[in-house]
Amino acid sequence: MSSMETVYVLRGYFEFFKNYLSFVNYKDDSMIKGKQILILIKTVLDLVYLSQDPTILVDELKKEWIIHADLYFQCVYCLFGKRYQQHLKMHNLLHVPYQLDYFGLPLHFFSVIHFESANSRLKQLLLLSNNRLNKPKTILTKIMWKVQTDIYKENEEISTINNCGWSYDFGDKSCLEMNISKNIAEEKEIEKIVDDINTSILLKSTDETLEESLNDPNDFTWLP
């Protein structure tokens, strides 16, 4: 599927799951987990629609992006815990506001599709060559320059994803706060267990060293 088709499928699943949770009767833990998954899907759709919205102003986009990117990482932490591995593209969500400040343009003006399609081939070329030039950075810079020049063309048609009346507002997010507190408590308990194990190992090692020293007839370091 294309990226646009993937977004539409995710939107359909979100609407179905939202209606499903509205009439099922689950226990508290299951319902909380379901609501957290629903908020995670919504934050993903929020970020997609924000990046493709041709009507939103840059200042408003920057403000909304910071809110929803932060909420996205909260959802990931609630669902998967502190040890979930973050990927570079997820981390780059935090750098989007700086891009908006630097260029002063909405995100739908930018595209790195050429860079993405050639990325694997470039990595292979870099591995096989002794060239120390940063080819991906050079190509990305040229793409950004080309995009900037293209926006000044007359009658430029902008291809964006239709958000179909999407609302960026959130309702009740208390399920995230409950789980964050629970995760923090679990992390502290795990850290306490690890500290106890390390202390036990250290004491055992010290006792064994002292016992060996006492049993060694040539070692007088233990004498007062």
Coordinates of C-alpha atoms in Angstrom, one line a residue, residues 97 100 118 146 153 174 205:
P97 CA 9.8 22.6 15.5
L100 CA 9.7 25.2 11.1
A118 CA 17.8 5.8 -2.7
K146 CA 14.8 22.1 -4.9
K153 CA 6.3 28.1 -9.2
S174 CA -6.2 10.3 32.6
S205 CA 32.5 -11.5 47.2

